Amino acid sequence: MSAHLSDTHDTQTPSPRDLKALIEAERRGIPFVHWRDGTREQRILMLDPDHDQVRIGRREQSDIPLTWDPEVSRTHAVLEPVGEEWTLIDDGLSRNGSFVNGDRVVGRRRLHNGDRLWVGNTRLTFREAPDGQTGQSTARAHEGPSSVPLSETKRKVLLALCRPLLTAASETPATNGQIASEVYLSVDAVKAHLRQLFDSFGLAGLPQNEKRTRLASIAISAGIVTTRDV
């Protein structure tokens, strides 16, 4: 896997506005992709079933124009629906290739919820509608947040942390007390589980007041927890 295919190019924490946009996109009930443009602003494209093809490339006329990325070919790859599934197609048009979860695409690759698509130095994330999440990818990249193993209790704690954001009840994650009430644990037990989650997601070194928001942002933007779960 090429050196540029790491998450070091996409470490920006989604803002509350970004998270709200992702949640609203998910509620529309159709697949979508999201990425950050050359100014690091979040972009979302809904994959309407009426689309025959969605072109990805450096041309401004592309459906997903990655004009700032010199590693992207003018016509790089295509997203195409096949029945109710979406696929990424790279038939050799691109100079540097296209990757899904670290694996180079040769021809056509079916996409699953949370798949990470690398096109040049730009990462796009594919998200399925909540009702279509039964087929999770069996080829996750090892370093991705979706590959972090979660016990049933830790998943419940993570969902409780994100619930206020997913339900638009608040722009901040749940408090320890709110989580404890929802998952029937003591506050001390919740703190212990959160510490372990911070470690698992590589957030232990962040300032204490940033860890909770960053964890919730990762969980929502990566599709680990969704509106389907609340």
mmCIF file with all atom_site columns, C-alpha atoms in Angstrom:
data_model
loop_
_atom_site.group_PDB
_atom_site.id
_atom_site.type_symbol
_atom_site.label_atom_id
_atom_site.label_alt_id
_atom_site.label_comp_id
_atom_site.label_asym_id
_atom_site.label_entity_id
_atom_site.label_seq_id
_atom_site.pdbx_PDB_ins_code
_atom_site.Cartn_x
_atom_site.Cartn_y
_atom_site.Cartn_z
_atom_site.occupancy
_atom_site.B_iso_or_equiv
_atom_site.pdbx_formal_charge
_atom_site.auth_seq_id
_atom_site.auth_comp_id
_atom_site.auth_asym_id
_atom_site.auth_atom_id
_atom_site.pdbx_PDB_model_num
ATOM 1   C CA . MET A 1 1   ? 0.000   0.000  0.000   1.00 0.00 ? 1   MET A CA 1
ATOM 2   C CA . SER A 1 2   ? 1.400   3.419  -0.972  1.00 0.00 ? 2   SER A CA 1
ATOM 3   C CA . ALA A 1 3   ? 2.608   5.767  1.731   1.00 0.00 ? 3   ALA A CA 1
ATOM 4   C CA . HIS A 1 4   ? -0.104  8.265  0.951   1.00 0.00 ? 4   HIS A CA 1
ATOM 5   C CA . LEU A 1 5   ? -2.800  5.729  1.779   1.00 0.00 ? 5   LEU A CA 1
ATOM 6   C CA . SER A 1 6   ? -2.809  6.518  5.484   1.00 0.00 ? 6   SER A CA 1
ATOM 7   C CA . ASP A 1 7   ? -5.183  8.510  7.615   1.00 0.00 ? 7   ASP A CA 1
ATOM 8   C CA . THR A 1 8   ? -2.553  11.180 8.262   1.00 0.00 ? 8   THR A CA 1
ATOM 9   C CA . HIS A 1 9   ? -4.179  13.234 5.490   1.00 0.00 ? 9   HIS A CA 1
ATOM 10  C CA . ASP A 1 10  ? -7.593  13.145 7.136   1.00 0.00 ? 10  ASP A CA 1
ATOM 11  C CA . THR A 1 11  ? -7.123  13.729 10.855  1.00 0.00 ? 11  THR A CA 1
ATOM 12  C CA . GLN A 1 12  ? -9.347  16.803 11.102  1.00 0.00 ? 12  GLN A CA 1
ATOM 13  C CA . THR A 1 13  ? -12.051 16.361 13.695  1.00 0.00 ? 13  THR A CA 1
ATOM 14  C CA . PRO A 1 14  ? -15.519 16.915 12.227  1.00 0.00 ? 14  PRO A CA 1
ATOM 15  C CA . SER A 1 15  ? -17.102 20.051 13.621  1.00 0.00 ? 15  SER A CA 1
ATOM 16  C CA . PRO A 1 16  ? -20.633 19.967 15.075  1.00 0.00 ? 16  PRO A CA 1
ATOM 17  C CA . ARG A 1 17  ? -21.794 21.397 11.738  1.00 0.00 ? 17  ARG A CA 1
ATOM 18  C CA . ASP A 1 18  ? -20.023 18.588 9.856   1.00 0.00 ? 18  ASP A CA 1
ATOM 19  C CA . LEU A 1 19  ? -21.529 15.946 12.119  1.00 0.00 ? 19  LEU A CA 1
ATOM 20  C CA . LYS A 1 20  ? -24.991 17.441 11.691  1.00 0.00 ? 20  LYS A CA 1
ATOM 21  C CA . ALA A 1 21  ? -24.562 17.341 7.907   1.00 0.00 ? 21  ALA A CA 1
ATOM 22  C CA . LEU A 1 22  ? -23.518 13.665 8.021   1.00 0.00 ? 22  LEU A CA 1
ATOM 23  C CA . ILE A 1 23  ? -26.473 12.751 10.215  1.00 0.00 ? 23  ILE A CA 1
ATOM 24  C CA . GLU A 1 24  ? -28.890 14.649 7.963   1.00 0.00 ? 24  GLU A CA 1
ATOM 25  C CA . ALA A 1 25  ? -27.432 12.893 4.905   1.00 0.00 ? 25  ALA A CA 1
ATOM 26  C CA . GLU A 1 26  ? -27.899 9.515  6.563   1.00 0.00 ? 26  GLU A CA 1
ATOM 27  C CA . ARG A 1 27  ? -31.531 10.302 7.377   1.00 0.00 ? 27  ARG A CA 1
ATOM 28  C CA . ARG A 1 28  ? -32.279 10.767 3.684   1.00 0.00 ? 28  ARG A CA 1
ATOM 29  C CA . GLY A 1 29  ? -32.108 6.997  3.368   1.00 0.00 ? 29  GLY A CA 1
ATOM 30  C CA . ILE A 1 30  ? -29.833 6.657  0.334   1.00 0.00 ? 30  ILE A CA 1
ATOM 31  C CA . PRO A 1 31  ? -26.084 5.985  0.066   1.00 0.00 ? 31  PRO A CA 1
ATOM 32  C CA . PHE A 1 32  ? -23.627 8.878  -0.016  1.00 0.00 ? 32  PHE A CA 1
ATOM 33  C CA . VAL A 1 33  ? -19.917 9.657  -0.031  1.00 0.00 ? 33  VAL A CA 1
ATOM 34  C CA . HIS A 1 34  ? -18.136 12.339 1.946   1.00 0.00 ? 34  HIS A CA 1
ATOM 35  C CA . TRP A 1 35  ? -14.643 13.806 1.725   1.00 0.00 ? 35  TRP A CA 1
ATOM 36  C CA . ARG A 1 36  ? -12.681 17.007 2.383   1.00 0.00 ? 36  ARG A CA 1
ATOM 37  C CA . ASP A 1 37  ? -11.799 19.384 -0.404  1.00 0.00 ? 37  ASP A CA 1
ATOM 38  C CA . GLY A 1 38  ? -8.608  21.375 -0.930  1.00 0.00 ? 38  GLY A CA 1
ATOM 39  C CA . THR A 1 39  ? -9.598  23.850 1.772   1.00 0.00 ? 39  THR A CA 1
ATOM 40  C CA . ARG A 1 40  ? -10.383 20.996 4.218   1.00 0.00 ? 40  ARG A CA 1
ATOM 41  C CA . GLU A 1 41  ? -14.118 21.662 4.022   1.00 0.00 ? 41  GLU A CA 1
ATOM 42  C CA . GLN A 1 42  ? -16.377 18.628 4.245   1.00 0.00 ? 42  GLN A CA 1
ATOM 43  C CA . ARG A 1 43  ? -18.206 17.715 1.048   1.00 0.00 ? 43  ARG A CA 1
ATOM 44  C CA . ILE A 1 44  ? -21.101 15.264 0.708   1.00 0.00 ? 44  ILE A CA 1
ATOM 45  C CA . LEU A 1 45  ? -22.574 13.770 -2.452  1.00 0.00 ? 45  LEU A CA 1
ATOM 46  C CA . MET A 1 46  ? -25.809 11.817 -2.241  1.00 0.00 ? 46  MET A CA 1
ATOM 47  C CA . LEU A 1 47  ? -25.766 8.795  -4.556  1.00 0.00 ? 47  LEU A CA 1
ATOM 48  C CA . ASP A 1 48  ? -29.196 9.114  -6.053  1.00 0.00 ? 48  ASP A CA 1
ATOM 49  C CA . PRO A 1 49  ? -30.366 5.816  -7.595  1.00 0.00 ? 49  PRO A CA 1
ATOM 50  C CA . ASP A 1 50  ? -31.200 7.734  -10.779 1.00 0.00 ? 50  ASP A CA 1
ATOM 51  C CA . HIS A 1 51  ? -27.472 8.337  -11.364 1.00 0.00 ? 51  HIS A CA 1
ATOM 52  C CA . ASP A 1 52  ? -26.068 6.084  -14.089 1.00 0.00 ? 52  ASP A CA 1
ATOM 53  C CA . GLN A 1 53  ? -22.485 6.935  -13.147 1.00 0.00 ? 53  GLN A CA 1
ATOM 54  C CA . VAL A 1 54  ? -20.655 9.270  -10.787 1.00 0.00 ? 54  VAL A CA 1
ATOM 55  C CA . ARG A 1 55  ? -17.337 10.382 -12.261 1.00 0.00 ? 55  ARG A CA 1
ATOM 56  C CA . ILE A 1 56  ? -14.330 11.076 -10.031 1.00 0.00 ? 56  ILE A CA 1
ATOM 57  C CA . GLY A 1 57  ? -11.437 13.098 -11.420 1.00 0.00 ? 57  GLY A CA 1
ATOM 58  C CA . ARG A 1 58  ? -9.411  16.285 -11.523 1.00 0.00 ? 58  ARG A CA 1
ATOM 59  C CA . ARG A 1 59  ? -11.657 17.881 -14.160 1.00 0.00 ? 59  ARG A CA 1
ATOM 60  C CA . GLU A 1 60  ? -13.991 20.571 -12.833 1.00 0.00 ? 60  GLU A CA 1
ATOM 61  C CA . GLN A 1 61  ? -16.805 18.900 -14.790 1.00 0.00 ? 61  GLN A CA 1
ATOM 62  C CA . SER A 1 62  ? -16.463 15.694 -12.741 1.00 0.00 ? 62  SER A CA 1
ATOM 63  C CA . ASP A 1 63  ? -19.309 14.758 -10.411 1.00 0.00 ? 63  ASP A CA 1
ATOM 64  C CA . ILE A 1 64  ? -16.672 14.556 -7.669  1.00 0.00 ? 64  ILE A CA 1
ATOM 65  C CA . PRO A 1 65  ? -14.080 17.139 -8.804  1.00 0.00 ? 65  PRO A CA 1
ATOM 66  C CA . LEU A 1 66  ? -10.780 16.730 -6.939  1.00 0.00 ? 66  LEU A CA 1
ATOM 67  C CA . THR A 1 67  ? -9.157  19.642 -8.722  1.00 0.00 ? 67  THR A CA 1
ATOM 68  C CA . TRP A 1 68  ? -6.586  20.359 -5.993  1.00 0.00 ? 68  TRP A CA 1
ATOM 69  C CA . ASP A 1 69  ? -5.057  16.858 -5.915  1.00 0.00 ? 69  ASP A CA 1
ATOM 70  C CA . PRO A 1 70  ? -2.140  16.446 -8.377  1.00 0.00 ? 70  PRO A CA 1
ATOM 71  C CA . GLU A 1 71  ? -2.154  12.664 -7.851  1.00 0.00 ? 71  GLU A CA 1
ATOM 72  C CA . VAL A 1 72  ? -5.669  12.390 -9.314  1.00 0.00 ? 72  VAL A CA 1
ATOM 73  C CA . SER A 1 73  ? -6.030  11.815 -13.048 1.00 0.00 ? 73  SER A CA 1
ATOM 74  C CA . ARG A 1 74  ? -8.319  14.012 -15.145 1.00 0.00 ? 74  ARG A CA 1
ATOM 75  C CA . THR A 1 75  ? -10.665 11.033 -15.404 1.00 0.00 ? 75  THR A CA 1
ATOM 76  C CA . HIS A 1 76  ? -9.746  8.774  -12.506 1.00 0.00 ? 76  HIS A CA 1
ATOM 77  C CA . ALA A 1 77  ? -12.544 6.388  -11.502 1.00 0.00 ? 77  ALA A CA 1
ATOM 78  C CA . VAL A 1 78  ? -16.299 5.916  -11.581 1.00 0.00 ? 78  VAL A CA 1
ATOM 79  C CA . LEU A 1 79  ? -18.951 5.047  -9.003  1.00 0.00 ? 79  LEU A CA 1
ATOM 80  C CA . GLU A 1 80  ? -21.723 3.018  -10.586 1.00 0.00 ? 80  GLU A CA 1
ATOM 81  C CA . PRO A 1 81  ? -24.878 1.376  -9.221  1.00 0.00 ? 81  PRO A CA 1
ATOM 82  C CA . VAL A 1 82  ? -25.483 -2.304 -9.903  1.00 0.00 ? 82  VAL A CA 1
ATOM 83  C CA . GLY A 1 83  ? -28.970 -3.144 -8.736  1.00 0.00 ? 83  GLY A CA 1
ATOM 84  C CA . GLU A 1 84  ? -29.159 -1.819 -5.177  1.00 0.00 ? 84  GLU A CA 1
ATOM 85  C CA . GLU A 1 85  ? -25.378 -1.919 -4.680  1.00 0.00 ? 85  GLU A CA 1
ATOM 86  C CA . TRP A 1 86  ? -22.731 0.670  -5.508  1.00 0.00 ? 86  TRP A CA 1
ATOM 87  C CA . THR A 1 87  ? -19.374 -0.211 -7.015  1.00 0.00 ? 87  THR A CA 1
ATOM 88  C CA . LEU A 1 88  ? -16.093 1.603  -7.627  1.00 0.00 ? 88  LEU A CA 1
ATOM 89  C CA . ILE A 1 89  ? -14.716 1.075  -11.131 1.00 0.00 ? 89  ILE A CA 1
ATOM 90  C CA . ASP A 1 90  ? -11.113 1.723  -12.183 1.00 0.00 ? 90  ASP A CA 1
ATOM 91  C CA . ASP A 1 91  ? -10.429 0.148  -15.556 1.00 0.00 ? 91  ASP A CA 1
ATOM 92  C CA . GLY A 1 92  ? -6.940  1.576  -15.896 1.00 0.00 ? 92  GLY A CA 1
ATOM 93  C CA . LEU A 1 93  ? -7.976  5.171  -16.601 1.00 0.00 ? 93  LEU A CA 1
ATOM 94  C CA . SER A 1 94  ? -6.050  6.511  -13.608 1.00 0.00 ? 94  SER A CA 1
ATOM 95  C CA . ARG A 1 95  ? -2.310  6.975  -13.458 1.00 0.00 ? 95  ARG A CA 1
ATOM 96  C CA . ASN A 1 96  ? -1.934  6.123  -9.754  1.00 0.00 ? 96  ASN A CA 1
ATOM 97  C CA . GLY A 1 97  ? -4.811  3.723  -9.252  1.00 0.00 ? 97  GLY A CA 1
ATOM 98  C CA . SER A 1 98  ? -7.766  3.672  -6.855  1.00 0.00 ? 98  SER A CA 1
ATOM 99  C CA . PHE A 1 99  ? -7.874  1.876  -3.518  1.00 0.00 ? 99  PHE A CA 1
ATOM 100 C CA . VAL A 1 100 ? -10.604 0.594  -1.200  1.00 0.00 ? 100 VAL A CA 1
ATOM 101 C CA . ASN A 1 101 ? -9.514  -0.075 2.386   1.00 0.00 ? 101 ASN A CA 1
ATOM 102 C CA . GLY A 1 102 ? -5.916  -0.219 1.200   1.00 0.00 ? 102 GLY A CA 1
ATOM 103 C CA . ASP A 1 103 ? -6.492  -2.690 -1.633  1.00 0.00 ? 103 ASP A CA 1
ATOM 104 C CA . ARG A 1 104 ? -5.954  -1.547 -5.202  1.00 0.00 ? 104 ARG A CA 1
ATOM 105 C CA . VAL A 1 105 ? -9.052  -1.816 -7.366  1.00 0.00 ? 105 VAL A CA 1
ATOM 106 C CA . VAL A 1 106 ? -8.585  -3.629 -10.648 1.00 0.00 ? 106 VAL A CA 1
ATOM 107 C CA . GLY A 1 107 ? -11.821 -3.406 -12.584 1.00 0.00 ? 107 GLY A CA 1
ATOM 108 C CA . ARG A 1 108 ? -14.848 -3.275 -10.301 1.00 0.00 ? 108 ARG A CA 1
ATOM 109 C CA . ARG A 1 109 ? -15.187 -3.385 -6.489  1.00 0.00 ? 109 ARG A CA 1
ATOM 110 C CA . ARG A 1 110 ? -18.472 -3.604 -4.571  1.00 0.00 ? 110 ARG A CA 1
ATOM 111 C CA . LEU A 1 111 ? -18.713 -1.047 -1.775  1.00 0.00 ? 111 LEU A CA 1
ATOM 112 C CA . HIS A 1 112 ? -19.916 -1.557 1.794   1.00 0.00 ? 112 HIS A CA 1
ATOM 113 C CA . ASN A 1 113 ? -20.851 0.835  4.556   1.00 0.00 ? 113 ASN A CA 1
ATOM 114 C CA . GLY A 1 114 ? -17.805 2.636  5.955   1.00 0.00 ? 114 GLY A CA 1
ATOM 115 C CA . ASP A 1 115 ? -15.445 1.677  3.117   1.00 0.00 ? 115 ASP A CA 1
ATOM 116 C CA . ARG A 1 116 ? -12.589 4.127  2.627   1.00 0.00 ? 116 ARG A CA 1
ATOM 117 C CA . LEU A 1 117 ? -11.807 5.041  -0.968  1.00 0.00 ? 117 LEU A CA 1
ATOM 118 C CA . TRP A 1 118 ? -8.399  6.521  -1.760  1.00 0.00 ? 118 TRP A CA 1
ATOM 119 C CA . VAL A 1 119 ? -8.161  8.461  -5.005  1.00 0.00 ? 119 VAL A CA 1
ATOM 120 C CA . GLY A 1 120 ? -4.767  10.128 -5.277  1.00 0.00 ? 120 GLY A CA 1
ATOM 121 C CA . ASN A 1 121 ? -4.136  11.762 -1.900  1.00 0.00 ? 121 ASN A CA 1
ATOM 122 C CA . THR A 1 122 ? -7.842  12.224 -1.202  1.00 0.00 ? 122 THR A CA 1
ATOM 123 C CA . ARG A 1 123 ? -9.887  9.921  0.982   1.00 0.00 ? 123 ARG A CA 1
ATOM 124 C CA . LEU A 1 124 ? -13.602 9.475  0.434   1.00 0.00 ? 124 LEU A CA 1
ATOM 125 C CA . THR A 1 125 ? -15.853 7.500  2.757   1.00 0.00 ? 125 THR A CA 1
ATOM 126 C CA . PHE A 1 126 ? -18.799 5.516  1.427   1.00 0.00 ? 126 PHE A CA 1
ATOM 127 C CA . ARG A 1 127 ? -21.880 5.350  3.606   1.00 0.00 ? 127 ARG A CA 1
ATOM 128 C CA . GLU A 1 128 ? -24.929 3.197  2.995   1.00 0.00 ? 128 GLU A CA 1
ATOM 129 C CA . ALA A 1 129 ? -28.412 4.082  4.128   1.00 0.00 ? 129 ALA A CA 1
ATOM 130 C CA . PRO A 1 130 ? -29.105 2.736  7.644   1.00 0.00 ? 130 PRO A CA 1
ATOM 131 C CA . ASP A 1 131 ? -31.501 0.070  6.367   1.00 0.00 ? 131 ASP A CA 1
ATOM 132 C CA . GLY A 1 132 ? -28.806 -1.258 4.082   1.00 0.00 ? 132 GLY A CA 1
ATOM 133 C CA . GLN A 1 133 ? -26.086 -1.928 6.597   1.00 0.00 ? 133 GLN A CA 1
ATOM 134 C CA . THR A 1 134 ? -26.421 -5.675 6.848   1.00 0.00 ? 134 THR A CA 1
ATOM 135 C CA . GLY A 1 135 ? -23.504 -6.260 4.499   1.00 0.00 ? 135 GLY A CA 1
ATOM 136 C CA . GLN A 1 136 ? -20.442 -4.919 6.271   1.00 0.00 ? 136 GLN A CA 1
ATOM 137 C CA . SER A 1 137 ? -17.112 -5.021 4.495   1.00 0.00 ? 137 SER A CA 1
ATOM 138 C CA . THR A 1 138 ? -14.982 -8.109 5.058   1.00 0.00 ? 138 THR A CA 1
ATOM 139 C CA . ALA A 1 139 ? -11.822 -6.331 3.917   1.00 0.00 ? 139 ALA A CA 1
ATOM 140 C CA . ARG A 1 140 ? -11.250 -3.454 6.309   1.00 0.00 ? 140 ARG A CA 1
ATOM 141 C CA . ALA A 1 141 ? -7.875  -1.746 6.307   1.00 0.00 ? 141 ALA A CA 1
ATOM 142 C CA . HIS A 1 142 ? -6.106  -2.676 9.509   1.00 0.00 ? 142 HIS A CA 1
ATOM 143 C CA . GLU A 1 143 ? -5.505  0.867  10.693  1.00 0.00 ? 143 GLU A CA 1
ATOM 144 C CA . GLY A 1 144 ? -9.057  2.146  10.177  1.00 0.00 ? 144 GLY A CA 1
ATOM 145 C CA . PRO A 1 145 ? -11.394 3.068  13.033  1.00 0.00 ? 145 PRO A CA 1
ATOM 146 C CA . SER A 1 146 ? -13.998 0.585  11.775  1.00 0.00 ? 146 SER A CA 1
ATOM 147 C CA . SER A 1 147 ? -11.563 -2.244 12.508  1.00 0.00 ? 147 SER A CA 1
ATOM 148 C CA . VAL A 1 148 ? -11.291 -1.449 16.236  1.00 0.00 ? 148 VAL A CA 1
ATOM 149 C CA . PRO A 1 149 ? -12.838 -4.403 18.125  1.00 0.00 ? 149 PRO A CA 1
ATOM 150 C CA . LEU A 1 150 ? -15.643 -3.416 20.508  1.00 0.00 ? 150 LEU A CA 1
ATOM 151 C CA . SER A 1 151 ? -17.264 -5.511 23.203  1.00 0.00 ? 151 SER A CA 1
ATOM 152 C CA . GLU A 1 152 ? -21.023 -5.279 23.541  1.00 0.00 ? 152 GLU A CA 1
ATOM 153 C CA . THR A 1 153 ? -20.667 -3.056 26.618  1.00 0.00 ? 153 THR A CA 1
ATOM 154 C CA . LYS A 1 154 ? -18.171 -0.716 24.966  1.00 0.00 ? 154 LYS A CA 1
ATOM 155 C CA . ARG A 1 155 ? -20.428 -0.403 21.919  1.00 0.00 ? 155 ARG A CA 1
ATOM 156 C CA . LYS A 1 156 ? -23.318 0.556  24.229  1.00 0.00 ? 156 LYS A CA 1
ATOM 157 C CA . VAL A 1 157 ? -21.135 3.154  25.969  1.00 0.00 ? 157 VAL A CA 1
ATOM 158 C CA . LEU A 1 158 ? -20.052 4.556  22.609  1.00 0.00 ? 158 LEU A CA 1
ATOM 159 C CA . LEU A 1 159 ? -23.626 4.731  21.359  1.00 0.00 ? 159 LEU A CA 1
ATOM 160 C CA . ALA A 1 160 ? -24.766 6.452  24.560  1.00 0.00 ? 160 ALA A CA 1
ATOM 161 C CA . LEU A 1 161 ? -21.923 8.968  24.185  1.00 0.00 ? 161 LEU A CA 1
ATOM 162 C CA . CYS A 1 162 ? -23.086 9.807  20.639  1.00 0.00 ? 162 CYS A CA 1
ATOM 163 C CA . ARG A 1 163 ? -26.851 9.633  21.202  1.00 0.00 ? 163 ARG A CA 1
ATOM 164 C CA . PRO A 1 164 ? -27.413 13.396 21.816  1.00 0.00 ? 164 PRO A CA 1
ATOM 165 C CA . LEU A 1 165 ? -25.647 14.147 18.519  1.00 0.00 ? 165 LEU A CA 1
ATOM 166 C CA . LEU A 1 166 ? -27.521 11.472 16.569  1.00 0.00 ? 166 LEU A CA 1
ATOM 167 C CA . THR A 1 167 ? -30.908 12.624 17.847  1.00 0.00 ? 167 THR A CA 1
ATOM 168 C CA . ALA A 1 168 ? -30.112 16.357 17.489  1.00 0.00 ? 168 ALA A CA 1
ATOM 169 C CA . ALA A 1 169 ? -30.835 16.740 21.199  1.00 0.00 ? 169 ALA A CA 1
ATOM 170 C CA . SER A 1 170 ? -27.486 18.480 21.699  1.00 0.00 ? 170 SER A CA 1
ATOM 171 C CA . GLU A 1 171 ? -24.324 19.517 19.883  1.00 0.00 ? 171 GLU A CA 1
ATOM 172 C CA . THR A 1 172 ? -22.174 17.904 22.581  1.00 0.00 ? 172 THR A CA 1
ATOM 173 C CA . PRO A 1 173 ? -21.735 14.239 23.547  1.00 0.00 ? 173 PRO A CA 1
ATOM 174 C CA . ALA A 1 174 ? -23.464 12.755 26.589  1.00 0.00 ? 174 ALA A CA 1
ATOM 175 C CA . THR A 1 175 ? -22.005 13.232 30.059  1.00 0.00 ? 175 THR A CA 1
ATOM 176 C CA . ASN A 1 176 ? -20.695 10.336 32.135  1.00 0.00 ? 176 ASN A CA 1
ATOM 177 C CA . GLY A 1 177 ? -23.835 10.489 34.239  1.00 0.00 ? 177 GLY A CA 1
ATOM 178 C CA . GLN A 1 178 ? -26.105 10.316 31.202  1.00 0.00 ? 178 GLN A CA 1
ATOM 179 C CA . ILE A 1 179 ? -24.166 7.356  29.820  1.00 0.00 ? 179 ILE A CA 1
ATOM 180 C CA . ALA A 1 180 ? -24.283 5.582  33.186  1.00 0.00 ? 180 ALA A CA 1
ATOM 181 C CA . SER A 1 181 ? -28.066 5.966  33.361  1.00 0.00 ? 181 SER A CA 1
ATOM 182 C CA . GLU A 1 182 ? -28.545 4.614  29.846  1.00 0.00 ? 182 GLU A CA 1
ATOM 183 C CA . VAL A 1 183 ? -26.281 1.563  30.062  1.00 0.00 ? 183 VAL A CA 1
ATOM 184 C CA . TYR A 1 184 ? -26.933 0.750  33.746  1.00 0.00 ? 184 TYR A CA 1
ATOM 185 C CA . LEU A 1 185 ? -23.320 1.106  34.878  1.00 0.00 ? 185 LEU A CA 1
ATOM 186 C CA . SER A 1 186 ? -21.711 3.160  37.597  1.00 0.00 ? 186 SER A CA 1
ATOM 187 C CA . VAL A 1 187 ? -20.071 6.429  36.626  1.00 0.00 ? 187 VAL A CA 1
ATOM 188 C CA . ASP A 1 188 ? -16.682 4.946  37.565  1.00 0.00 ? 188 ASP A CA 1
ATOM 189 C CA . ALA A 1 189 ? -17.319 1.992  35.231  1.00 0.00 ? 189 ALA A CA 1
ATOM 190 C CA . VAL A 1 190 ? -18.259 4.380  32.420  1.00 0.00 ? 190 VAL A CA 1
ATOM 191 C CA . LYS A 1 191 ? -15.043 6.336  32.971  1.00 0.00 ? 191 LYS A CA 1
ATOM 192 C CA . ALA A 1 192 ? -13.035 3.109  32.794  1.00 0.00 ? 192 ALA A CA 1
ATOM 193 C CA . HIS A 1 193 ? -14.695 2.056  29.521  1.00 0.00 ? 193 HIS A CA 1
ATOM 194 C CA . LEU A 1 194 ? -14.159 5.501  28.025  1.00 0.00 ? 194 LEU A CA 1
ATOM 195 C CA . ARG A 1 195 ? -10.460 5.424  28.953  1.00 0.00 ? 195 ARG A CA 1
ATOM 196 C CA . GLN A 1 196 ? -10.154 2.109  27.135  1.00 0.00 ? 196 GLN A CA 1
ATOM 197 C CA . LEU A 1 197 ? -12.007 3.519  24.117  1.00 0.00 ? 197 LEU A CA 1
ATOM 198 C CA . PHE A 1 198 ? -9.704  6.561  24.059  1.00 0.00 ? 198 PHE A CA 1
ATOM 199 C CA . ASP A 1 199 ? -6.725  4.191  24.019  1.00 0.00 ? 199 ASP A CA 1
ATOM 200 C CA . SER A 1 200 ? -8.230  1.965  21.307  1.00 0.00 ? 200 SER A CA 1
ATOM 201 C CA . PHE A 1 201 ? -8.898  4.920  18.999  1.00 0.00 ? 201 PHE A CA 1
ATOM 202 C CA . GLY A 1 202 ? -5.519  6.568  19.634  1.00 0.00 ? 202 GLY A CA 1
ATOM 203 C CA . LEU A 1 203 ? -6.903  9.519  21.566  1.00 0.00 ? 203 LEU A CA 1
ATOM 204 C CA . ALA A 1 204 ? -5.214  9.022  24.939  1.00 0.00 ? 204 ALA A CA 1
ATOM 205 C CA . GLY A 1 205 ? -2.720  11.832 24.331  1.00 0.00 ? 205 GLY A CA 1
ATOM 206 C CA . LEU A 1 206 ? -5.332  14.502 23.643  1.00 0.00 ? 206 LEU A CA 1
ATOM 207 C CA . PRO A 1 207 ? -6.381  17.109 26.225  1.00 0.00 ? 207 PRO A CA 1
ATOM 208 C CA . GLN A 1 208 ? -9.142  15.726 28.423  1.00 0.00 ? 208 GLN A CA 1
ATOM 209 C CA . ASN A 1 209 ? -11.748 18.205 27.174  1.00 0.00 ? 209 ASN A CA 1
ATOM 210 C CA . GLU A 1 210 ? -11.176 17.119 23.547  1.00 0.00 ? 210 GLU A CA 1
ATOM 211 C CA . LYS A 1 211 ? -11.246 13.336 23.908  1.00 0.00 ? 211 LYS A CA 1
ATOM 212 C CA . ARG A 1 212 ? -15.011 12.895 24.165  1.00 0.00 ? 212 ARG A CA 1
ATOM 213 C CA . THR A 1 213 ? -15.840 15.093 21.184  1.00 0.00 ? 213 THR A CA 1
ATOM 214 C CA . ARG A 1 214 ? -13.113 13.502 19.052  1.00 0.00 ? 214 ARG A CA 1
ATOM 215 C CA . LEU A 1 215 ? -14.292 9.984  19.933  1.00 0.00 ? 215 LEU A CA 1
ATOM 216 C CA . ALA A 1 216 ? -17.908 10.802 19.076  1.00 0.00 ? 216 ALA A CA 1
ATOM 217 C CA . SER A 1 217 ? -16.791 12.455 15.829  1.00 0.00 ? 217 SER A CA 1
ATOM 218 C CA . ILE A 1 218 ? -14.798 9.411  14.756  1.00 0.00 ? 218 ILE A CA 1
ATOM 219 C CA . ALA A 1 219 ? -17.622 7.018  15.633  1.00 0.00 ? 219 ALA A CA 1
ATOM 220 C CA . ILE A 1 220 ? -20.216 8.969  13.643  1.00 0.00 ? 220 ILE A CA 1
ATOM 221 C CA . SER A 1 221 ? -18.103 9.951  10.621  1.00 0.00 ? 221 SER A CA 1
ATOM 222 C CA . ALA A 1 222 ? -16.785 6.371  10.242  1.00 0.00 ? 222 ALA A CA 1
ATOM 223 C CA . GLY A 1 223 ? -20.288 4.900  10.502  1.00 0.00 ? 223 GLY A CA 1
ATOM 224 C CA . ILE A 1 224 ? -19.509 2.918  13.648  1.00 0.00 ? 224 ILE A CA 1
ATOM 225 C CA . VAL A 1 225 ? -22.701 4.307  15.178  1.00 0.00 ? 225 VAL A CA 1
ATOM 226 C CA . THR A 1 226 ? -25.562 5.615  13.071  1.00 0.00 ? 226 THR A CA 1
ATOM 227 C CA . THR A 1 227 ? -29.079 6.968  13.378  1.00 0.00 ? 227 THR A CA 1
ATOM 228 C CA . ARG A 1 228 ? -30.278 3.392  12.847  1.00 0.00 ? 228 ARG A CA 1
ATOM 229 C CA . ASP A 1 229 ? -28.871 2.552  16.289  1.00 0.00 ? 229 ASP A CA 1
ATOM 230 C CA . VAL A 1 230 ? -30.903 5.112  18.244  1.00 0.00 ? 230 VAL A CA 1
#
